[in-house]
CSV table of C-alpha atoms (C1' of nucleotides) in Angstrom, one decimal:
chain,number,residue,atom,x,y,z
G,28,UNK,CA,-36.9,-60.1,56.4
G,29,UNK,CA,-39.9,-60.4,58.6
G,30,UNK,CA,-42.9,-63.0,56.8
G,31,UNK,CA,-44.6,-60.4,56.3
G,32,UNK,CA,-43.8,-56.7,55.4
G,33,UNK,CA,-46.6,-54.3,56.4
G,34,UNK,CA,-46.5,-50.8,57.5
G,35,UNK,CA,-43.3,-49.5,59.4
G,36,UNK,CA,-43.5,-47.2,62.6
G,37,UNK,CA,-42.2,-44.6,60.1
G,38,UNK,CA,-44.4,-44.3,58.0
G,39,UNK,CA,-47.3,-44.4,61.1
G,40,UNK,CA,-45.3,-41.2,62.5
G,41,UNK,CA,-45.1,-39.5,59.5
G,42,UNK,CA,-48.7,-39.8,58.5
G,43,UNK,CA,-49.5,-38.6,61.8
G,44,UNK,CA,-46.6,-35.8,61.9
G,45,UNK,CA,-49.2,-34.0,58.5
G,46,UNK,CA,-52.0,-35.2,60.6
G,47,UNK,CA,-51.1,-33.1,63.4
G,48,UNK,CA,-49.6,-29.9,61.1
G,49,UNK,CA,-52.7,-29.9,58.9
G,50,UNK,CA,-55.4,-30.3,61.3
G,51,UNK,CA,-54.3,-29.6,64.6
G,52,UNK,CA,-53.1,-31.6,67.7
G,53,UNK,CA,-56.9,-32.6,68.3
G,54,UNK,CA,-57.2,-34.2,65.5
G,55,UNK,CA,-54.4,-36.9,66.1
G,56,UNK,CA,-56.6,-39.4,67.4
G,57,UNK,CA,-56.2,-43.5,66.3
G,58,UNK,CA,-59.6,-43.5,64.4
G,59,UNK,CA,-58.3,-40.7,61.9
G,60,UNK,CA,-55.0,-41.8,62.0
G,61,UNK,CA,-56.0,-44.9,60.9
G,62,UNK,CA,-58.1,-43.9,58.4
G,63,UNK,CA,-55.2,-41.8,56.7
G,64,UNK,CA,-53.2,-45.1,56.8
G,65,UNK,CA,-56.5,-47.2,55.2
G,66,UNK,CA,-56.3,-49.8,57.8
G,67,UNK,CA,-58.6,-50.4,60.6
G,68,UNK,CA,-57.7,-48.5,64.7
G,69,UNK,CA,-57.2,-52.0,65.8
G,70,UNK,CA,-54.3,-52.9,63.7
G,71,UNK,CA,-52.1,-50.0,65.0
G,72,UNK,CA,-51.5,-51.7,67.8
G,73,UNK,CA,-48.9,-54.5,65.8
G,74,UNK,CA,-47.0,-51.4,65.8
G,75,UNK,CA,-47.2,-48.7,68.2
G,76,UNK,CA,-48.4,-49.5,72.2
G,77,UNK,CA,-51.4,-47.2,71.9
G,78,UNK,CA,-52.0,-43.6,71.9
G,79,UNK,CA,-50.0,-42.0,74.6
G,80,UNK,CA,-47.1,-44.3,72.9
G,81,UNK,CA,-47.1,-42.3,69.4
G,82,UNK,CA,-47.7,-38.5,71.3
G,83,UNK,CA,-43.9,-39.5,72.9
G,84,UNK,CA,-42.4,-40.8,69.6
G,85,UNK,CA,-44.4,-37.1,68.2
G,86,UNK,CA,-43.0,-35.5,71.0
G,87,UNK,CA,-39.1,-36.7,70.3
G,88,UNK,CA,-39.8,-36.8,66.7
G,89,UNK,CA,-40.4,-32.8,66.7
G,90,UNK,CA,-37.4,-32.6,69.6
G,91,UNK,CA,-34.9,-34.1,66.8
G,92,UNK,CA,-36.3,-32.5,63.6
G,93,UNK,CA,-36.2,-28.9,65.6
G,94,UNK,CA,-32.4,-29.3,66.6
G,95,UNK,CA,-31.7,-30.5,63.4
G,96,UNK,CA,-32.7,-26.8,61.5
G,97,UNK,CA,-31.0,-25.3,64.6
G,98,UNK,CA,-28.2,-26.9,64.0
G,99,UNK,CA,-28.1,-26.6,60.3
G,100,UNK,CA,-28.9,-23.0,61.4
G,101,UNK,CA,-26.0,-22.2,63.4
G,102,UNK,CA,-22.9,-23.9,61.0
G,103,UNK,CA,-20.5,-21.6,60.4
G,104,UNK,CA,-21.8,-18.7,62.5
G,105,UNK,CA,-20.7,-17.2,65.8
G,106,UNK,CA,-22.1,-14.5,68.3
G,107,UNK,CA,-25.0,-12.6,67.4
G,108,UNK,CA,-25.4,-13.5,64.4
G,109,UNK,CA,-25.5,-17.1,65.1
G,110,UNK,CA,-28.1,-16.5,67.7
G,111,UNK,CA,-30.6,-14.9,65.1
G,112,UNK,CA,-29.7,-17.5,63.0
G,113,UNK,CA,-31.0,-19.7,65.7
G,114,UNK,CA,-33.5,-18.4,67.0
G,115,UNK,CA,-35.2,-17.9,63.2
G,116,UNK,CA,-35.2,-21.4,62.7
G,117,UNK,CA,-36.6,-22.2,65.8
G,118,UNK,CA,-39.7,-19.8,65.1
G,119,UNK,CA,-39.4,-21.1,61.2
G,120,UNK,CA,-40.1,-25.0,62.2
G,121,UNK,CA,-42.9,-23.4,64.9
G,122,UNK,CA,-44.5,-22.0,61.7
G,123,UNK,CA,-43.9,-24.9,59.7
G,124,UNK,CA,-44.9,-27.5,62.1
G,125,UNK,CA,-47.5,-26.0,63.8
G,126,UNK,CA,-48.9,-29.5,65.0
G,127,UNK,CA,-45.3,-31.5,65.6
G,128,UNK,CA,-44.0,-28.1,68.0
G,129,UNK,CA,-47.3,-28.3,70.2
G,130,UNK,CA,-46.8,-31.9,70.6
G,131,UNK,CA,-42.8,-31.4,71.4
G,132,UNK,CA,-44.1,-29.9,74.9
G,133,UNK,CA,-47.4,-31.8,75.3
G,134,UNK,CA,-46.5,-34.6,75.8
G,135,UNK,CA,-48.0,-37.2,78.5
G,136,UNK,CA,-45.0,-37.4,80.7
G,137,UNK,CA,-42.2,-34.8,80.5
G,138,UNK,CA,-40.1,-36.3,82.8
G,139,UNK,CA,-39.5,-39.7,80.2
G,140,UNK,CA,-36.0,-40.1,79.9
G,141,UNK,CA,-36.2,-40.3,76.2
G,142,UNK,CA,-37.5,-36.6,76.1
G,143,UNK,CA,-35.2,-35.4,78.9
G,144,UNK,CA,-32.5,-36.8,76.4
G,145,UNK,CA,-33.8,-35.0,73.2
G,146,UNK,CA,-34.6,-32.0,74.8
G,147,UNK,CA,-31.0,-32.1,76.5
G,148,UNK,CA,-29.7,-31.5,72.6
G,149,UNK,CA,-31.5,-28.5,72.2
G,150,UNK,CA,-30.1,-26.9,75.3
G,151,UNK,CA,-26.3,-28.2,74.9
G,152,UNK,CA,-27.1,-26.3,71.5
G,153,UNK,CA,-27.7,-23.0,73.1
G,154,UNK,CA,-24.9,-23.4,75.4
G,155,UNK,CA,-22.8,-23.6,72.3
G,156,UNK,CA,-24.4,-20.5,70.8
G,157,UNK,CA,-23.7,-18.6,74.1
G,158,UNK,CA,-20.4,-19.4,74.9
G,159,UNK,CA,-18.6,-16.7,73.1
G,160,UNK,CA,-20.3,-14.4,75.2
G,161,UNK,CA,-18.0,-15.6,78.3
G,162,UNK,CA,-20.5,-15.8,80.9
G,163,UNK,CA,-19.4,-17.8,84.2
G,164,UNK,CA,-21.0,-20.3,85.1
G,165,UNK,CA,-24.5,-19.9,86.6
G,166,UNK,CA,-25.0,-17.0,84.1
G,167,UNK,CA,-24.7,-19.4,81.9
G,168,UNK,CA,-27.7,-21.5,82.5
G,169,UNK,CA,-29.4,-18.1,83.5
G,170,UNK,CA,-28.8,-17.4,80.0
G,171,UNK,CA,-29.8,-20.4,78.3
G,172,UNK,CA,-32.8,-20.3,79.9
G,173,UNK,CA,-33.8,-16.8,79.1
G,174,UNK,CA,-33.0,-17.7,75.5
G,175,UNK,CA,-35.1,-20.8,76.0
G,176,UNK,CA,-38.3,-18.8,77.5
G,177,UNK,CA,-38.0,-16.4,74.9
G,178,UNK,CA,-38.1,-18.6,72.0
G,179,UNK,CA,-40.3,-20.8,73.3
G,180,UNK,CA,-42.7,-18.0,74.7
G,181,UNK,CA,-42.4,-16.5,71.1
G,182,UNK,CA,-43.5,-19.0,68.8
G,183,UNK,CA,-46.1,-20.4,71.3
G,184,UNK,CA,-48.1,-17.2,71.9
G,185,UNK,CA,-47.7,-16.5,68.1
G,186,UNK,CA,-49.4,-19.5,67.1
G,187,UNK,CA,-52.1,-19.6,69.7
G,188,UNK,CA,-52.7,-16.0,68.1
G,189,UNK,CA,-52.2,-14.1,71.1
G,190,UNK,CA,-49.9,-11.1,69.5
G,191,UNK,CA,-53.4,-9.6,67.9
G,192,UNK,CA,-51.4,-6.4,66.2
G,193,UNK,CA,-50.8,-6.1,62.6
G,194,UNK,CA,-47.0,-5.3,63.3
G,195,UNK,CA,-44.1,-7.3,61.9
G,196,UNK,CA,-43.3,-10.3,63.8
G,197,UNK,CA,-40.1,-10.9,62.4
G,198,UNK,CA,-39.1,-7.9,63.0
G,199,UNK,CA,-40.1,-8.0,66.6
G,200,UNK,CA,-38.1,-11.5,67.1
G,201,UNK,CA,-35.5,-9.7,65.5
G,202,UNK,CA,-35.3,-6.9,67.6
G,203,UNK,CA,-36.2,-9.3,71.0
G,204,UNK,CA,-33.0,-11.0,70.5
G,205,UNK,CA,-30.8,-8.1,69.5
G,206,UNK,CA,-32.2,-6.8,73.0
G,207,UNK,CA,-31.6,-9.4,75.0
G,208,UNK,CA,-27.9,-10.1,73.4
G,209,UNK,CA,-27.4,-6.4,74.8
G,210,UNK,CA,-28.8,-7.3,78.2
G,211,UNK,CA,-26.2,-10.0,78.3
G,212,UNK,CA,-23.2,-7.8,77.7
G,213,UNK,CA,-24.4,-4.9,80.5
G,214,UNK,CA,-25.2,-7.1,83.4
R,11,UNK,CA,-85.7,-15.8,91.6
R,12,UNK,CA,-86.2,-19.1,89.5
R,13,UNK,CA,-88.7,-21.9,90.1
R,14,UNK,CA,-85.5,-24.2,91.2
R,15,UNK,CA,-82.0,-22.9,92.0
R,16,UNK,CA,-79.7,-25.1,91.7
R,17,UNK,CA,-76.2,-25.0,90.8
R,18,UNK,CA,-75.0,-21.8,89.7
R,19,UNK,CA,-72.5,-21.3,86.6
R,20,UNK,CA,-70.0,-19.7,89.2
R,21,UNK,CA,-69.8,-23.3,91.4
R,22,UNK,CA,-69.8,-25.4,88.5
R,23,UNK,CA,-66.4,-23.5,87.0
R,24,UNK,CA,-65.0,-23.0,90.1
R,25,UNK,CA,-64.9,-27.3,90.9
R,26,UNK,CA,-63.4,-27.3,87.2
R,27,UNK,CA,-61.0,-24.5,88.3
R,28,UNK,CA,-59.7,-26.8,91.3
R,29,UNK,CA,-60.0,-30.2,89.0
R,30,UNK,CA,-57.7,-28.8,86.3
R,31,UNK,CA,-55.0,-27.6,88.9
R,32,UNK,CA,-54.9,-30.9,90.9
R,33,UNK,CA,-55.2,-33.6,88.3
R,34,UNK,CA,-54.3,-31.5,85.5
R,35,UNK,CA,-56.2,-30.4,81.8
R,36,UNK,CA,-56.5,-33.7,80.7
R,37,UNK,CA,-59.1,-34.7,84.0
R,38,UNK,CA,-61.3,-31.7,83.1
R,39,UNK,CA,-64.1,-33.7,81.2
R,40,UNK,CA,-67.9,-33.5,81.6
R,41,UNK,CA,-68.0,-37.1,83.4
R,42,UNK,CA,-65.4,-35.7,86.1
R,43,UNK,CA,-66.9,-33.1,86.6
R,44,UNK,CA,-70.0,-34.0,87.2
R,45,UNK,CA,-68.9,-36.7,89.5
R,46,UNK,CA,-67.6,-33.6,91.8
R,47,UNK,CA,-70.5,-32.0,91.8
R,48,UNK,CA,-72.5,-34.6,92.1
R,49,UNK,CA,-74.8,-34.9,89.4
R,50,UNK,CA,-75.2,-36.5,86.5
R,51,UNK,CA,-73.3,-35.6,83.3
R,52,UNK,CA,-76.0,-34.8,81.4
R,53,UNK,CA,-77.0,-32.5,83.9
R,54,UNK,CA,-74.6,-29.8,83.4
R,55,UNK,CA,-76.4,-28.8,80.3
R,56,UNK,CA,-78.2,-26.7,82.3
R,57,UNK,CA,-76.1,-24.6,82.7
R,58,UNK,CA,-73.2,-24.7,79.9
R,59,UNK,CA,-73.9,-25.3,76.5
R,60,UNK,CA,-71.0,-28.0,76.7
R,61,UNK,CA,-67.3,-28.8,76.8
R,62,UNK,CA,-66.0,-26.1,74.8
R,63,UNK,CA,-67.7,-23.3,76.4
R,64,UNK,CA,-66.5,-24.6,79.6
R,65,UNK,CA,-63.2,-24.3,78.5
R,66,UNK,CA,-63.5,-21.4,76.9
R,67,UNK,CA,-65.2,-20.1,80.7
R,68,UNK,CA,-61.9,-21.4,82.2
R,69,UNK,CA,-60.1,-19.5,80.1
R,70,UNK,CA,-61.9,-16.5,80.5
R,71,UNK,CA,-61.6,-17.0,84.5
R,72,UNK,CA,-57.5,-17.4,84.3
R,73,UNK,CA,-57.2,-14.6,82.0
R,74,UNK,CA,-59.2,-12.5,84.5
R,75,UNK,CA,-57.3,-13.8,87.7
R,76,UNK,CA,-53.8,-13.6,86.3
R,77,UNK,CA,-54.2,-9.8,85.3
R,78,UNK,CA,-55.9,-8.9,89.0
R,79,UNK,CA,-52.8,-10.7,90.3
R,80,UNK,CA,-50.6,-8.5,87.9
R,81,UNK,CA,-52.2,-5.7,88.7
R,82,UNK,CA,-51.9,-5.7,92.5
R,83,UNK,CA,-48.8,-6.4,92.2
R,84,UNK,CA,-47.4,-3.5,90.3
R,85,UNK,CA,-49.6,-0.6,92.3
R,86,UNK,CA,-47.0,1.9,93.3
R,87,UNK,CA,-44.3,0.9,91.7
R,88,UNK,CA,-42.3,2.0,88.7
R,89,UNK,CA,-39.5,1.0,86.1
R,90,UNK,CA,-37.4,-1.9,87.0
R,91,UNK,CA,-39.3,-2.6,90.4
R,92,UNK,CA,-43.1,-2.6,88.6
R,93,UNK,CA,-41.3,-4.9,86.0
R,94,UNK,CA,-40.0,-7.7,88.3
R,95,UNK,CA,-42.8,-7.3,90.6
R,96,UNK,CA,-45.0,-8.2,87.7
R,97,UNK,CA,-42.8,-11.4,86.2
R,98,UNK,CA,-42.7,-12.4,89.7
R,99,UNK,CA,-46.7,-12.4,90.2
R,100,UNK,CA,-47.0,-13.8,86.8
R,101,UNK,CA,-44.9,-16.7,87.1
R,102,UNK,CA,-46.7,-17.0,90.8
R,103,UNK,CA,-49.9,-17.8,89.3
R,104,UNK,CA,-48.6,-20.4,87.0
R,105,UNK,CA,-47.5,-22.0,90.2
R,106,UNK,CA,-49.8,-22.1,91.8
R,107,UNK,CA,-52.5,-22.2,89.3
R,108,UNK,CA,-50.6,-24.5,86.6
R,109,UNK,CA,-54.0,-26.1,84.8
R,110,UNK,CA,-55.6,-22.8,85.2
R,111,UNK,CA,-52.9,-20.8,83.7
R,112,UNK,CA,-52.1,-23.9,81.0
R,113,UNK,CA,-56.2,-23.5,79.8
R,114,UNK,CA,-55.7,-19.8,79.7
R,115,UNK,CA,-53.4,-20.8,76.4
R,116,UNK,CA,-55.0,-24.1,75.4
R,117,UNK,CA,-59.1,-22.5,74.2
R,118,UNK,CA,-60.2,-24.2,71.5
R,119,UNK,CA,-60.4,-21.3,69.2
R,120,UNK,CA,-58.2,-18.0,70.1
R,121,UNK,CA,-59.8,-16.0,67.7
R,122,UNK,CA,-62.9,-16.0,69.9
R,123,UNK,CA,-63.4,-12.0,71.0
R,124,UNK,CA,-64.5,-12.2,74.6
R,125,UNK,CA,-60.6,-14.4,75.3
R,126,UNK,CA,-58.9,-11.7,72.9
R,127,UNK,CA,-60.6,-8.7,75.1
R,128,UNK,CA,-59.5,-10.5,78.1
R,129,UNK,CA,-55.9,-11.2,76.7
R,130,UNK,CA,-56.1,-7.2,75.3
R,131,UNK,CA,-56.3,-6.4,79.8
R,132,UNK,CA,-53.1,-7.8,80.3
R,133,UNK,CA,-51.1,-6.2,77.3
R,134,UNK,CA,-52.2,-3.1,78.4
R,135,UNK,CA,-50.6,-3.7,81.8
R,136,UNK,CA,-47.8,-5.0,80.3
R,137,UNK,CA,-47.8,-1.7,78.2
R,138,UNK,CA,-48.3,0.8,81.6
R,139,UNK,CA,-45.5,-1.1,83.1
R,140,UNK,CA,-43.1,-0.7,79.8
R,141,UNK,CA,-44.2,3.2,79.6
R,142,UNK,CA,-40.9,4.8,82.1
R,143,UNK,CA,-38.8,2.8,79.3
R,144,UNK,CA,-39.3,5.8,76.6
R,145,UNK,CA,-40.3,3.7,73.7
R,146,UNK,CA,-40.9,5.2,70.9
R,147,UNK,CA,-43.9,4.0,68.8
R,148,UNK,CA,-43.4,0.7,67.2
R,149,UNK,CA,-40.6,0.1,69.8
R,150,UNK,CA,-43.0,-0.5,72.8
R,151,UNK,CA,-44.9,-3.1,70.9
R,152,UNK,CA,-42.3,-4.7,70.1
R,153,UNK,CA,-40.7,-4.7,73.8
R,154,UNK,CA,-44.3,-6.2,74.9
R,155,UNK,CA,-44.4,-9.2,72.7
R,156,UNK,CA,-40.9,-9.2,74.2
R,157,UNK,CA,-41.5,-9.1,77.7
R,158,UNK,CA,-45.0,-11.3,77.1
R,159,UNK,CA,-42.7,-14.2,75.6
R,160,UNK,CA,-40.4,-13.9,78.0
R,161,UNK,CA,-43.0,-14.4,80.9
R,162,UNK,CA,-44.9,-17.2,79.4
R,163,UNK,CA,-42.1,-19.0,78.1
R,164,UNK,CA,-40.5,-19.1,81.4
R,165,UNK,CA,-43.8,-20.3,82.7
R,166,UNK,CA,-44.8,-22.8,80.7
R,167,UNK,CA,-41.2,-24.5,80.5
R,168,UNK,CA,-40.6,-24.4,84.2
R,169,UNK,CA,-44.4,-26.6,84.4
R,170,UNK,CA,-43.5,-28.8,81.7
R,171,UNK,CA,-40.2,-29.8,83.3
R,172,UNK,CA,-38.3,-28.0,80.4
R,173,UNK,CA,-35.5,-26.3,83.0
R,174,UNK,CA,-33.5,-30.1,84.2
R,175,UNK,CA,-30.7,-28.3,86.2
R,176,UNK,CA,-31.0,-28.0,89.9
R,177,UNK,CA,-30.7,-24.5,89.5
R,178,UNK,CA,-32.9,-21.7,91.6
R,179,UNK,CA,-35.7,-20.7,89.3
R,180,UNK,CA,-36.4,-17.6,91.4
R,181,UNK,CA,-32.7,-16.2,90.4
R,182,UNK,CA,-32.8,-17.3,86.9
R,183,UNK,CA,-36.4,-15.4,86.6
R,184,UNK,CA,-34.9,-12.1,88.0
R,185,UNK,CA,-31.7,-12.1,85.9
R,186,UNK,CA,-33.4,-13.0,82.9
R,187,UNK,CA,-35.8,-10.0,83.5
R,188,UNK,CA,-32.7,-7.7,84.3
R,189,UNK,CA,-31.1,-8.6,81.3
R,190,UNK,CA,-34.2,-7.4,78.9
R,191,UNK,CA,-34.4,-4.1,81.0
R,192,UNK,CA,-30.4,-3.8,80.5
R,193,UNK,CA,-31.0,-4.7,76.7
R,194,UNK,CA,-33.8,-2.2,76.6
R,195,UNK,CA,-31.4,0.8,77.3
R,196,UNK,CA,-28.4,-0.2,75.2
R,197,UNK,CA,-30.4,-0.7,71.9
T,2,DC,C1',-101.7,-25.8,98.4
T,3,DT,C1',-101.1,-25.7,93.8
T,4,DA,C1',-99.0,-24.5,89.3
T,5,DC,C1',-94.9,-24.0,87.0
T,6,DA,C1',-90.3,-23.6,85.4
T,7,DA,C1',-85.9,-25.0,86.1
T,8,DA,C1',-82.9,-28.7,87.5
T,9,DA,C1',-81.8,-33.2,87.5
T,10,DC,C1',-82.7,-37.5,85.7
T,11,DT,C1',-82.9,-41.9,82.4
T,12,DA,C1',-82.2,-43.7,77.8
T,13,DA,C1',-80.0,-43.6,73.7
T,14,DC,C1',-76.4,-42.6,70.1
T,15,DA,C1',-72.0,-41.7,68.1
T,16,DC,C1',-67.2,-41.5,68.7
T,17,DC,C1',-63.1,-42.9,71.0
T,18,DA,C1',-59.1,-46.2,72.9
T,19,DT,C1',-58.2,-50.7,74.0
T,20,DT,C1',-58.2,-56.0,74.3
T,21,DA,C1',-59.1,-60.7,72.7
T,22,DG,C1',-59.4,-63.8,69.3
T,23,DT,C1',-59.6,-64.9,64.2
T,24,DT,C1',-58.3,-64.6,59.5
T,25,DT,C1',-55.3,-63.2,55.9
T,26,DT,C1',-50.9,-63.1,53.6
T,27,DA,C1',-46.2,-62.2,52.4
T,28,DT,C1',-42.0,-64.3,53.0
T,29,DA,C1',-38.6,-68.2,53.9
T,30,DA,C1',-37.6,-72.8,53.8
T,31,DT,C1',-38.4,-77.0,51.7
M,27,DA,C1',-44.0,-74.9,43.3
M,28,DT,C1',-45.6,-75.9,47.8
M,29,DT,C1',-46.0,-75.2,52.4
M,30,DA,C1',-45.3,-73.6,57.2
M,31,DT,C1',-45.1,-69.7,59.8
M,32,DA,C1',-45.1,-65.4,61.9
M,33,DA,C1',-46.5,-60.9,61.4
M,34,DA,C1',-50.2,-57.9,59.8
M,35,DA,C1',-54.8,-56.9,59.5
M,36,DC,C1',-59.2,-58.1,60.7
M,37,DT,C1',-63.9,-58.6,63.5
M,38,DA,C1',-66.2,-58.4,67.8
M,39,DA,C1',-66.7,-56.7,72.2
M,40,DT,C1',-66.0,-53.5,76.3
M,41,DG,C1',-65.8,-49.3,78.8
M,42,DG,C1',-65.0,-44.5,78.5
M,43,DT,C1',-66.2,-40.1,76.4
M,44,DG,C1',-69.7,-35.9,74.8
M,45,DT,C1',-74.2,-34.9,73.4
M,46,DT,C1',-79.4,-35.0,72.5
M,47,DA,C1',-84.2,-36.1,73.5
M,48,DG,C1',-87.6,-36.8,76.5
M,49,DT,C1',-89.2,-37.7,81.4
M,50,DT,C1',-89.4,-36.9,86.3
M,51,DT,C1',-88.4,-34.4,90.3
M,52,DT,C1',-88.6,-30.3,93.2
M,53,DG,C1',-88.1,-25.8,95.0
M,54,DT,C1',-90.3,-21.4,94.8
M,55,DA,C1',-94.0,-18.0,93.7
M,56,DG,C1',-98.6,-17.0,93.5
DNA sequence: CTACAAAACTAACACCATTAGTTTTATAAT
DNA sequence: ATTATAAAACTAATGGTGTTAGTTTTGTAG
């Protein structure tokens, strides 16, 4: 054991994972960060490299939590009905992670190849989810990304409060999917 | 005309228009700013009450220029033509405007009315553009927030590096689109 | 040419991230 | 128990923010 036994890097992320849900992707700054932990900004740095440093391990933190309900989502389903499956847990973490989901996309550098490797999860995922429908190929990857854009484009304009109507939104996921799934089949 | 003119509003947001697309969101600060125009940080309060409105402003200003882009690009066209016509301009603008179109999301408060009247602009077009579908009620809303998630999805993936494969964008775009029109008649 | 109002400035403050150097302290070995 | 040590936490300092207050500059209108 190490001579002395302080703070992990888990609990740093975690405290700043209900930093970022509570109070918004602004608010994860050191200062308040380290006032949530009761230690001083300075004495972050025995952990964590600085700030750009704990937006990646945010970043692949929300990346592995988000295929992890997917997953869990998905188990024992096939076809359409594991694709709603999906696709409500991926909108369900977006609600429930408000913070952690921002920070899975806004992070510093996209191209880091721990990213490129915990988003490449999500999408070998899809390509599961899609493969019953047979499509060849480039459809394929056509496919995933449509299902991609969609969910993504879904649960990003819903929490930046751009769908302004008073109509169901789960029903409107529900029904986006169930469209798209019939795109797939008459194209 | 005033004792002193100076800089006018229109200058000041057009430099932050061409800062946030070069060097991205995170360069848009009152120090950089001002150092493009020339003047002293301090000095801009003169003519924006700070760094929120100024966002907010940019907001406002991509909002604006991504529906006259969506516009002109849909006059005298109909159905399936009008609808990739206006994915293609929107995604266009993205590209070519990426901080732009990423500020247009990323305002500091959504609720604020003037950004929801300009968001309103471009659901309507969305709307005109969905109108040969026959959607009854409900339906059309429904196939908007559709549509809208499908476009900014897309979007904002393709500029975060989301899409890895070496795979044309330009094709997956178009069948991705054909696939919600397809899904839109078989449901 | 003069008065004035807006524009631009300097000075100052609070907040942030980060670095360097010091002190504290829990563990591991004696 | 005592002590050595390495990590953790600290203080102090620097340079970058946004913002406010108060002063100076300057272009235009009379």
């Amino acid at each position: 054991m190490s001579p002395r036994m302080g703070l992990t890097k888990e609990q740093i992320i975690e405290v700043a994972v209900e930093l970022a849900n509570r109070e918004g992707i602004e608010a994860v700054t050191l200062a308040t960060l380290a006032k949530g932990l009761n230690i001083k900004t300075p004495s972050l740095y025995n952990h964590i490299e600085g700030l750009e440093e704990l937006k990646k391990q945010l970043a692949l933190t929300g990346l592995t939590r988000l295929l992890e309900n997917m997953t869990d989502a998905v188990v024992g389903k096939v076809g359409d009905d594991a694709v709603h499956a999906l696709a409500n847990a991926y909108v369900q973490f977006s609600r429930e992670n408000p913070g952690l989901y921002e920070l899975t996309l806004a992070t510093p550098n996209p191209e880091d190849v721990e990213i490129q490797e915990a988003g490449k999860g999500i999408v070998e995922l899809v390509i599961q989810v899609l493969e019953n429908y047979k499509l060849k190929d480039e459809d394929a990857i056509h496919a995933v990304r449509g299902l991609r854009s969609l969910l993504h484009g879904f649960a990003s304009l819903e929490q930046k409060g751009g769908f302004g109507l008073p109509v169901n939104l789960d029903k409107s996921l529900h029904l986006i999917i169930t469209t798209f799934l019939a795109g797939l089949l008459h194209t």
